mmCIF file of C-alpha atoms in Angstrom:
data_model
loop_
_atom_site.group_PDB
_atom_site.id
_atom_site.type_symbol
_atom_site.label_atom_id
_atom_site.label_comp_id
_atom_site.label_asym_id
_atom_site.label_seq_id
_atom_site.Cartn_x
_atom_site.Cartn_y
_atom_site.Cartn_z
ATOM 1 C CA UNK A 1 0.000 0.000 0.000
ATOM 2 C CA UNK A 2 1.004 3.098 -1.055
ATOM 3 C CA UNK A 3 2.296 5.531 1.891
ATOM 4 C CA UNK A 4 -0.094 8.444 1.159
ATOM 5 C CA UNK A 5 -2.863 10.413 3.155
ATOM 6 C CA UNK A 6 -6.012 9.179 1.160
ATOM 7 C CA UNK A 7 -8.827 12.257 0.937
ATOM 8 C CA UNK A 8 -12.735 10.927 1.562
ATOM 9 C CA UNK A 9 -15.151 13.166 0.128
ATOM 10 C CA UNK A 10 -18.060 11.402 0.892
ATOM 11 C CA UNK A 11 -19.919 9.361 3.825
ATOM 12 C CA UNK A 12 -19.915 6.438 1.468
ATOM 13 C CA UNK A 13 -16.465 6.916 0.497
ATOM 14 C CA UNK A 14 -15.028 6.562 4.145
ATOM 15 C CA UNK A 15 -17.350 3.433 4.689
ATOM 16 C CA UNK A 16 -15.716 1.890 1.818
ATOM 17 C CA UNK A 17 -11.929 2.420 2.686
ATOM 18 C CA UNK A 18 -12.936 1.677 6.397
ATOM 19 C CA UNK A 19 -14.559 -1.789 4.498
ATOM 20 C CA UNK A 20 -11.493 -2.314 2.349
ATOM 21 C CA UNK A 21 -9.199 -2.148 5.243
ATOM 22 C CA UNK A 22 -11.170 -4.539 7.776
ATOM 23 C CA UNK A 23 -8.188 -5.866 9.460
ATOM 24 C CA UNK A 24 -6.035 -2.809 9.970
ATOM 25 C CA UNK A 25 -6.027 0.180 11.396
ATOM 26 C CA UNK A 26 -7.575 3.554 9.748
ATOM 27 C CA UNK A 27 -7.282 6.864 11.238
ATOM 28 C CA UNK A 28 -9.318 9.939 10.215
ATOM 29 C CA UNK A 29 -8.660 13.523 10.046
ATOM 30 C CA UNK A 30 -11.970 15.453 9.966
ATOM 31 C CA UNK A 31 -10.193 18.885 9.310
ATOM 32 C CA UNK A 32 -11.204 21.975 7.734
ATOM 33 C CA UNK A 33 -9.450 24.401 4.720
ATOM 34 C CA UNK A 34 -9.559 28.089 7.499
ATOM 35 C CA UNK A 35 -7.761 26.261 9.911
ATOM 36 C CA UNK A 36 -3.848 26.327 10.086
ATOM 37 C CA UNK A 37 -3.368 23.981 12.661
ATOM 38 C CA UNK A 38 -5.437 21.461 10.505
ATOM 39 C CA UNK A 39 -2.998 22.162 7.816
ATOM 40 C CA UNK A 40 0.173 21.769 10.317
ATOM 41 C CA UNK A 41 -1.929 18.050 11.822
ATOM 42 C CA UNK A 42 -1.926 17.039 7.806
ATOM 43 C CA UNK A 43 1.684 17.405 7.321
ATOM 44 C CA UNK A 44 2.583 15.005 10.590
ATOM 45 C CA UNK A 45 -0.174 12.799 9.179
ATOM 46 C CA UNK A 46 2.025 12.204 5.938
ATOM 47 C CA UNK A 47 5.090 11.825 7.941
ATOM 48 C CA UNK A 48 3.215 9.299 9.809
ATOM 49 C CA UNK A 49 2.227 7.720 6.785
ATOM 50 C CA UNK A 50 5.688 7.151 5.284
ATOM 51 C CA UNK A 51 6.697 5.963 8.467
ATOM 52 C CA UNK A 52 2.963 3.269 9.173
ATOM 53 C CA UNK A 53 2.749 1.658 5.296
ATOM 54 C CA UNK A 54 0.508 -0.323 6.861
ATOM 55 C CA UNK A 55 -1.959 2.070 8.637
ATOM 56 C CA UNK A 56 -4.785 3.590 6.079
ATOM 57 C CA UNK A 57 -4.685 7.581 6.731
ATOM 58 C CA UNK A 58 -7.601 9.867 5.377
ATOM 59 C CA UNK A 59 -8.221 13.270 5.622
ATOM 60 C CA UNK A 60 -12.134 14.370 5.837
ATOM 61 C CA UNK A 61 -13.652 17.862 5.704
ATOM 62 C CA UNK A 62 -15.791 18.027 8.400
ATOM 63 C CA UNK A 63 -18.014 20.810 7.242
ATOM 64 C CA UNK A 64 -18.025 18.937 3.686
ATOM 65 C CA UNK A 65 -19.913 15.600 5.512
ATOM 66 C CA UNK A 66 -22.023 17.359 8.761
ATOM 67 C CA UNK A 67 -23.784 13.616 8.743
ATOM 68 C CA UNK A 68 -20.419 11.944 9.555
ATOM 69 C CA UNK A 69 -19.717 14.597 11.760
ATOM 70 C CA UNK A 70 -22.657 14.883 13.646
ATOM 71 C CA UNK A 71 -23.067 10.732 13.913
ATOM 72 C CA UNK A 72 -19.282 11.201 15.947
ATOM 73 C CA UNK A 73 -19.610 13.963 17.856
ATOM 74 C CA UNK A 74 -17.351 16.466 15.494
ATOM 75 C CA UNK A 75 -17.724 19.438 17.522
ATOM 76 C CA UNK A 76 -13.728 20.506 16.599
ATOM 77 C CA UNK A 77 -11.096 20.520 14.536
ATOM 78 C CA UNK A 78 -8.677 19.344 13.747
ATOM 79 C CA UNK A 79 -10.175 15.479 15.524
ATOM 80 C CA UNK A 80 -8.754 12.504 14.588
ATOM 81 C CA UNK A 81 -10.598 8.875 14.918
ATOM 82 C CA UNK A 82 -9.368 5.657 15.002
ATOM 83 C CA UNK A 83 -10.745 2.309 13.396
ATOM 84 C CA UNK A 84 -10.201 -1.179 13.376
ATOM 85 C CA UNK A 85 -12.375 -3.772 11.836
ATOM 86 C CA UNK A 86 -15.049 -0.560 10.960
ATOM 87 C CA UNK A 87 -15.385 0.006 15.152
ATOM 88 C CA UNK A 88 -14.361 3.127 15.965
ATOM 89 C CA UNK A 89 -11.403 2.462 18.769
ATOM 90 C CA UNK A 90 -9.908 5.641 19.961
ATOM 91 C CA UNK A 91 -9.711 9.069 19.263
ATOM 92 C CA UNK A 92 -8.041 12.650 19.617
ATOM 93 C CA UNK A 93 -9.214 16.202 20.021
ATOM 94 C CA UNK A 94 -6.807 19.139 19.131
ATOM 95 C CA UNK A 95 -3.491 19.710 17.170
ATOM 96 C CA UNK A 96 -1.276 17.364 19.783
ATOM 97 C CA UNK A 97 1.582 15.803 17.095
ATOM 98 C CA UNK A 98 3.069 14.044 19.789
ATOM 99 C CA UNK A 99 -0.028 12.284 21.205
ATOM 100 C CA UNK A 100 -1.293 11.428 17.354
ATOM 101 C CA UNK A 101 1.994 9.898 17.087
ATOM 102 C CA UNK A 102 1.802 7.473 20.494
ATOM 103 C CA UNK A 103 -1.661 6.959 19.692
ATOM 104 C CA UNK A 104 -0.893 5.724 16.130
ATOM 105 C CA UNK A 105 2.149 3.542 17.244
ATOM 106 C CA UNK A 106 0.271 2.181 19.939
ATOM 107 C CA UNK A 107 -2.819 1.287 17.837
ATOM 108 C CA UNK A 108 -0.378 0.168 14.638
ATOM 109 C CA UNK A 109 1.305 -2.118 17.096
ATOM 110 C CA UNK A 110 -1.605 -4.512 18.483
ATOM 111 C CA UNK A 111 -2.713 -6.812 16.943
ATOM 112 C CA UNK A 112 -6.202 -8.756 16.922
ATOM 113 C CA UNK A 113 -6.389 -9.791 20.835
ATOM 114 C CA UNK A 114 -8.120 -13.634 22.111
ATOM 115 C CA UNK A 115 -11.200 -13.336 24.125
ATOM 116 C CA UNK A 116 -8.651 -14.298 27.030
ATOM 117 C CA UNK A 117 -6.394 -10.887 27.065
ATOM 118 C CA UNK A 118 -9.239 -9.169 26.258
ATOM 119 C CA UNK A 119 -10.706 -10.017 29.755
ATOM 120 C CA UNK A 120 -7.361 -8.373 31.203
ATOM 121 C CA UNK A 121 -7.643 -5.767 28.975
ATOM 122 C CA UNK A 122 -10.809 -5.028 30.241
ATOM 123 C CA UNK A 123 -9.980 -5.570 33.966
ATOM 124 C CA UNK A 124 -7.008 -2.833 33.375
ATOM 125 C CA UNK A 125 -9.352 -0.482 32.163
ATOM 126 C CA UNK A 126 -11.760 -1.327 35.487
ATOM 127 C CA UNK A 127 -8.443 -0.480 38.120
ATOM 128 C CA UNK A 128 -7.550 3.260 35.879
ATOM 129 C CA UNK A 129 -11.549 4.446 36.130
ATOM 130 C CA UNK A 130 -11.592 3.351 40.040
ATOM 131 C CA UNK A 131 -7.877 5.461 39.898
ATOM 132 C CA UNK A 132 -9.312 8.614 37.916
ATOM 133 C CA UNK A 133 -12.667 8.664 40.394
ATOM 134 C CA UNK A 134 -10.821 8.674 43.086
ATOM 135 C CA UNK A 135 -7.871 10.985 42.019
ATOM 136 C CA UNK A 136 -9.199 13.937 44.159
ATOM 137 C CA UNK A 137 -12.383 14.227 46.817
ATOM 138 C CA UNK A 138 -14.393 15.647 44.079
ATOM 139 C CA UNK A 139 -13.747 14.425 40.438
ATOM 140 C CA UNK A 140 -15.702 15.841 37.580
ATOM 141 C CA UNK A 141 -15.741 13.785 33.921
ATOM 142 C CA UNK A 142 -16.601 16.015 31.223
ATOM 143 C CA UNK A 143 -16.388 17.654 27.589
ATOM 144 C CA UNK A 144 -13.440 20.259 27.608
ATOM 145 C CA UNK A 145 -11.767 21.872 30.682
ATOM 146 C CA UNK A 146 -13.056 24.215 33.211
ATOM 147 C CA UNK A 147 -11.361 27.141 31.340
ATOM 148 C CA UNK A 148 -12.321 26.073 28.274
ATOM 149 C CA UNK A 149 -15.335 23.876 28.286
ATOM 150 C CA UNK A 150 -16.212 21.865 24.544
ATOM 151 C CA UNK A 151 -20.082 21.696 25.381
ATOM 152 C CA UNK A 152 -23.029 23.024 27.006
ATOM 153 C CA UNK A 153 -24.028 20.963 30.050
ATOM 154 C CA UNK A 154 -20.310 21.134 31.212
ATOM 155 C CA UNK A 155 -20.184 24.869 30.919
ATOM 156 C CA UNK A 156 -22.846 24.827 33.423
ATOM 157 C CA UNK A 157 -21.983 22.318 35.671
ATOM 158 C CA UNK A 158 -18.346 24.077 35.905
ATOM 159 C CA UNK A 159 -20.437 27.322 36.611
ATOM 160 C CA UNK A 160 -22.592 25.677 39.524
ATOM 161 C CA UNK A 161 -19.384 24.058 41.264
ATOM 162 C CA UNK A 162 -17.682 27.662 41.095
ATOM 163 C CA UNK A 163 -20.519 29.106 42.009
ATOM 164 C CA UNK A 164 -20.555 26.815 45.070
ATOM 165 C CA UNK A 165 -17.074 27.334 46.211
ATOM 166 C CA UNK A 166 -16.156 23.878 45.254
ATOM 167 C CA UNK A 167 -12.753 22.569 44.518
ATOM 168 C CA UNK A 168 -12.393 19.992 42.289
ATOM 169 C CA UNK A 169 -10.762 18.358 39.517
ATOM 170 C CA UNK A 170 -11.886 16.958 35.929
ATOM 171 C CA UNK A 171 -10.527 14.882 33.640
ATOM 172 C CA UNK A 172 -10.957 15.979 29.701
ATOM 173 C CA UNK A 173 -12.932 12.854 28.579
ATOM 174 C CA UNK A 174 -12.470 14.058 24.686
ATOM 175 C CA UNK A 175 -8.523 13.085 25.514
ATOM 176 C CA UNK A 176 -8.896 9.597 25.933
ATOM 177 C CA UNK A 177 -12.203 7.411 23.934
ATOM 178 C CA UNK A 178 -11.076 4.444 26.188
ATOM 179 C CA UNK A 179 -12.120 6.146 29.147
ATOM 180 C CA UNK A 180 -14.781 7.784 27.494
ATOM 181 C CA UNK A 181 -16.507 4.938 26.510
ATOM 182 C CA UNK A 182 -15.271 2.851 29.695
ATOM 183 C CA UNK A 183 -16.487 5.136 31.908
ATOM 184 C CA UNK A 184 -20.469 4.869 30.763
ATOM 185 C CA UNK A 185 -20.546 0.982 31.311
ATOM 186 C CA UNK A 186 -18.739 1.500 34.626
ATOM 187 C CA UNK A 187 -20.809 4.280 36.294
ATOM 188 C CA UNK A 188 -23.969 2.761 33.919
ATOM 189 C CA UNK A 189 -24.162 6.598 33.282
ATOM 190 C CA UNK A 190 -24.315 7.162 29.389
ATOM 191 C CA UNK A 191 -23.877 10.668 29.155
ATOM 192 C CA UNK A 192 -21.092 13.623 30.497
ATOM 193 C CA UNK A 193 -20.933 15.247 32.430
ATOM 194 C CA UNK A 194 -20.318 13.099 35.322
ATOM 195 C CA UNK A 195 -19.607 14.126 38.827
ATOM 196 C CA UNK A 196 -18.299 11.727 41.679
ATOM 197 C CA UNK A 197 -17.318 12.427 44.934
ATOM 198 C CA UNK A 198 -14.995 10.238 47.543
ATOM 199 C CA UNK A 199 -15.297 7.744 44.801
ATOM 200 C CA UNK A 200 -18.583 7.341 44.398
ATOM 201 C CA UNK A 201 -21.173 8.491 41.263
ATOM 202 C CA UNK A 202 -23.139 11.896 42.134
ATOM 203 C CA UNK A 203 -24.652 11.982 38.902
ATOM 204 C CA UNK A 204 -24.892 14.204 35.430
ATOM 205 C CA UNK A 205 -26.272 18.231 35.358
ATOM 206 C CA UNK A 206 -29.815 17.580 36.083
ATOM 207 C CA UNK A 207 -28.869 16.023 39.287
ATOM 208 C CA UNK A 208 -26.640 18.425 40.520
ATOM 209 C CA UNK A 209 -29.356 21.205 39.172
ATOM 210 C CA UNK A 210 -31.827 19.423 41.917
ATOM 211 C CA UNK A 211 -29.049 19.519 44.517
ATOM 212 C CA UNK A 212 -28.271 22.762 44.554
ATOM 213 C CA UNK A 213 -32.012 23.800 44.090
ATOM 214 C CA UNK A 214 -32.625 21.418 47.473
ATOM 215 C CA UNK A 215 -29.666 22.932 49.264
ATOM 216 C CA UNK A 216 -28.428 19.662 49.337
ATOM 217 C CA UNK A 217 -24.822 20.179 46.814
ATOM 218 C CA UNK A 218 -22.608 21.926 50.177
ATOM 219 C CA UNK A 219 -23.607 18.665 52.123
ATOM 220 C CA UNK A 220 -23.359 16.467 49.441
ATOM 221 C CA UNK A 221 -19.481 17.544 48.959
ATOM 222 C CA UNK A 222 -18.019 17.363 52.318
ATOM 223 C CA UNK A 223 -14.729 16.053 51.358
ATOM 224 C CA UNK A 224 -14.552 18.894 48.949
ATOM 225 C CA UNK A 225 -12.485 21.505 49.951
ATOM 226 C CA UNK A 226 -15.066 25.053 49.165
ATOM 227 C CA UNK A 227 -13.100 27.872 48.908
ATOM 228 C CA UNK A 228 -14.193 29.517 51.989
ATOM 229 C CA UNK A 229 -12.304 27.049 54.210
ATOM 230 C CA UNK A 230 -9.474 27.097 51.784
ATOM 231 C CA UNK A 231 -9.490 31.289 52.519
ATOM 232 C CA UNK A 232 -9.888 30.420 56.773
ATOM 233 C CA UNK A 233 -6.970 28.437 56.476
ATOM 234 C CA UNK A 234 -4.649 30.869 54.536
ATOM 235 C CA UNK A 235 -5.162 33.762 56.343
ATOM 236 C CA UNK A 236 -4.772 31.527 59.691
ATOM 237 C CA UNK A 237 -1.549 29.824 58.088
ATOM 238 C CA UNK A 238 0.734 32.449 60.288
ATOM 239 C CA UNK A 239 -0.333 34.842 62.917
ATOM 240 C CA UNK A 240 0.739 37.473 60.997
ATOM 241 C CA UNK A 241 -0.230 36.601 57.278
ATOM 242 C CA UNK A 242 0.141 39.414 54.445
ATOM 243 C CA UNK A 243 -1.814 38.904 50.972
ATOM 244 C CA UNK A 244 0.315 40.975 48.734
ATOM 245 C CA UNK A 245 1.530 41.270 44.847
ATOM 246 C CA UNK A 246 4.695 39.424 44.574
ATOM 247 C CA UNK A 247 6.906 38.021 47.392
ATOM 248 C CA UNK A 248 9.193 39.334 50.626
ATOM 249 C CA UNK A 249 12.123 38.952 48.390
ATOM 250 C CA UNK A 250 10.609 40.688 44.929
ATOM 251 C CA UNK A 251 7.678 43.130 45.518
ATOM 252 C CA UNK A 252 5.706 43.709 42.101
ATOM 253 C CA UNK A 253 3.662 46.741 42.518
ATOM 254 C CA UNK A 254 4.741 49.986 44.655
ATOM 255 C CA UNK A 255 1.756 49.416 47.358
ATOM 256 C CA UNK A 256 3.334 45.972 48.338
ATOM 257 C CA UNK A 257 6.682 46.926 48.173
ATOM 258 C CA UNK A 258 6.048 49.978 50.970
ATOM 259 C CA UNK A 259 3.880 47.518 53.230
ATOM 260 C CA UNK A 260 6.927 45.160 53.021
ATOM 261 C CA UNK A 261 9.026 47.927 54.149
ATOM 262 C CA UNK A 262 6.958 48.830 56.966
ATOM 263 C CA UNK A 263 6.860 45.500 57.875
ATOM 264 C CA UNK A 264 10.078 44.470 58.114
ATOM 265 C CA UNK A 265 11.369 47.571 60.127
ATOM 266 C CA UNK A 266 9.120 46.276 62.780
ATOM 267 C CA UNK A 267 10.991 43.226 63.417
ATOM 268 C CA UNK A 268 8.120 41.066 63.815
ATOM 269 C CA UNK A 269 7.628 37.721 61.641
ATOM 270 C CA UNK A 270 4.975 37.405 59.118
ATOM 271 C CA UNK A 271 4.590 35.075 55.766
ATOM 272 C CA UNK A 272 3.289 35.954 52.553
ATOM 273 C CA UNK A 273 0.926 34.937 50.064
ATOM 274 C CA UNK A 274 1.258 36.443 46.328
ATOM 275 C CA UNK A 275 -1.700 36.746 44.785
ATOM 276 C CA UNK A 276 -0.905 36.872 41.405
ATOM 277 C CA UNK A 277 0.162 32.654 41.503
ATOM 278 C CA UNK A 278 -3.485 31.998 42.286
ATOM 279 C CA UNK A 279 -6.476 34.028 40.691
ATOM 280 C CA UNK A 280 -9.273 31.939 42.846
ATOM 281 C CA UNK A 281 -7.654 33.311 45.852
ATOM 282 C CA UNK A 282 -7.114 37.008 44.700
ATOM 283 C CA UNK A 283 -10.791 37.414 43.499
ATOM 284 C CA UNK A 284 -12.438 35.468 46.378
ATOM 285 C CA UNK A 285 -10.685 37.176 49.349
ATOM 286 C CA UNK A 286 -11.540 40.468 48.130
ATOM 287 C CA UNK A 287 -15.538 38.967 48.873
ATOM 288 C CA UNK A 288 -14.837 36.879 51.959
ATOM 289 C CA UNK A 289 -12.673 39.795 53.326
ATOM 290 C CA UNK A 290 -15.134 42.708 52.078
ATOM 291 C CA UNK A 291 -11.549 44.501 51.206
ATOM 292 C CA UNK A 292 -11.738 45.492 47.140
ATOM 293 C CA UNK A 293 -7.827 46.315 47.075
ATOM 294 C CA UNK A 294 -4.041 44.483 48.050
ATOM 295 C CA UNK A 295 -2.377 43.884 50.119
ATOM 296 C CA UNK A 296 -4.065 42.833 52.655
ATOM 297 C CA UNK A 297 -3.044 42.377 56.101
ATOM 298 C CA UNK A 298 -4.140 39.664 58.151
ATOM 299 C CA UNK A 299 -3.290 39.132 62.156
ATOM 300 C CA UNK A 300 -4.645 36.146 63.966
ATOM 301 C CA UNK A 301 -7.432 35.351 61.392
ATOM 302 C CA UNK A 302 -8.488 39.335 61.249
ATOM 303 C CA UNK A 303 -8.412 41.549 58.883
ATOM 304 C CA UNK A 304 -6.112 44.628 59.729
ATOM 305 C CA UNK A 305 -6.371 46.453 56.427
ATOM 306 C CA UNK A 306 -4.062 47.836 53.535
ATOM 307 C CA UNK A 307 -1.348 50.354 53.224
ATOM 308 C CA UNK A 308 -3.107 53.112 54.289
ATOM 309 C CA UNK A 309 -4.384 51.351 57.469
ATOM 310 C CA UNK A 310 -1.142 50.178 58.577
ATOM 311 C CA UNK A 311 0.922 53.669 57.610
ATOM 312 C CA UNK A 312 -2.048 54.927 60.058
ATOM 313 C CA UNK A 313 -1.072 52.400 62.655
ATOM 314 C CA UNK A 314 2.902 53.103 62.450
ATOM 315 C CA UNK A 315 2.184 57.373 62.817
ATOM 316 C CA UNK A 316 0.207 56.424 65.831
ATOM 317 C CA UNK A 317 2.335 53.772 67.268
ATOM 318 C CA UNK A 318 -0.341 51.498 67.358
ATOM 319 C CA UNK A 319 1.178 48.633 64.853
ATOM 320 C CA UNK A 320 3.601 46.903 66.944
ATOM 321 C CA UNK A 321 0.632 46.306 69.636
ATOM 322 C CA UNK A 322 -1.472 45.238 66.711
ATOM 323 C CA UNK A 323 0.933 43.114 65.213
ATOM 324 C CA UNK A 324 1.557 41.210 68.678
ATOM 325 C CA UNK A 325 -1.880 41.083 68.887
ATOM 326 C CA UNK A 326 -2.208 42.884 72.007
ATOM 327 C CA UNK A 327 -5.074 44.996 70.563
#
């Protein structure tokens, strides 16, 4: 077989060459002509090609076949599918050479498994999902990323967790199809998103819609760390804790850097938190703390103030009192 990306411009087409090549394995671009990192994905595809004789590659406009598309779930491109024996066995979202690579090698590689390794195979997959469920207290499966979410019902559930205060971590389930699929006969949940917590299935959106409508989503996420507490415990981290912009050693903004000042001709030790590493803490204190500006000075758990409060403090000779917490 020739080493060449073959183009489908058709439904029927693809059907056929996944028909002709029954036995090995056929991977699909579904790209489109606008986008340059489709073009960039087609050039490793015919390195790929020269490299996998025996791995059928074909590109496919998505926008040309919106049946084939819509039947897999085509929501972006550049996508790639993979297929052995016409099943659809893997597949990968985004421009990630490296990944279409492994994926490719890995797929190019096995060969037709007995009914016996197939059992392991499937056990294997069984001990990752019970390791990805239980890879934080609160686990969210869904379509996308919290920054970027790829579909509708995760945009909202990422929007009712925030909204909630609740930490928690997801897993991209466009990254990986075994999971993807796995995951649905596991949980017998077919659809994303999925939430679990300690382990255990909470449900899809319309269940954690009822929750929070019941009150019920704070309780039901106890081993989920909400923001609130994770606020209580920095500011309590030291008894004298200062929120700033940058660090002791490297102040980045002019306020900071004259709080720092003041602070360390006092003599008394503090720790710092920079704000800028970690924009969940730098919006929410400003709410928890009712304080719209940094830095922020903390003693004990309480809020002292900013700059202005503290230069106060020093003119009056009140800070080194406050600081001790003697006031």
């Amino acid at each position: 077989m020739a080493a060449a990306v073959v183009a489908a411009g058709s439904a029927q087409q693809l059907q056929e060459l996944l028909q002709q090549q029954d036995r090995s394995l056929v991977v699909v671009h579904f790209w489109a002509p606008w986008a340059p990192q489709c073009a960039q994905m087609n050039e490793v595809m015919a390195a790929l090609a020269k490299e996998h004789v025996q791995v059928t590659f074909v590109k496919l406009e998505a926008e040309a076949v919106p049946e084939v598309s819509e039947k897999y779930e085509i929501s972006s491109v550049p996508t790639f599918l993979f297929f052995k024996n016409s099943q659809k066995v893997d597949r990968l979202d985004g421009a990630h050479a490296p990944e279409l690579t492994k994926k490719v090698q890995r797929h190019a590689s096995s060969t037709s498994v007995s009914a016996a390794s197939n059992d392991g195979a499937k056990e294997d997959l069984a001990v990752r999902l019970k390791k990805l469920i239980n890879a934080a207290p609160c686990m969210l499966f869904m379509k996308g990323s919290p920054k970027e979410p790829r579909c509708g019902f995760s945009k909202q559930m990422v929007e009712i967790l925030n909204k909630h205060g609740i930490s928690f971590s997801s897993f991209d389930i466009f990254s990986d199809e075994e999971v993807r699929q796995g995951l649905k006969t596991y949980s017998n949940w077919p659809t994303y998103p999925q939430l679990y917590v300690a382990g255990e299935l909470i449900g899809g959106l319309d269940i954690i819609k009822e929750l929070e409508a019941s009150g019920e989503l704070d309780t039901i996420c106890p081993k989920a760390c909400k923001l609130e507490d994770r606020l209580k415990t920095l500011i309590n981290k030291a008894p004298v804790m200062l929120f700033m912009k940058g660090s002791k050693q490297v102040a980045k903004c002019g306020f900071s850097k004259q709080i720092i000042e003041i602070m360390n001709n006092t003599g008394i030790d503090y720790e710092t938190f920079d704000i800028l590493e970690d924009e969940e803490v730098r919006q929410g204190l400003k709410t928890y703390s009712n304080w719209p500006t940094y830095p922020q000075l903390y003693v004990k758990g309480e809020l002292v103030g900013g700059l202005d409060i503290v230069k106060e403090l020093k003119e009056n000779g009140e800070l080194l009192p406050v600081l001790k917490g003697e006031n």
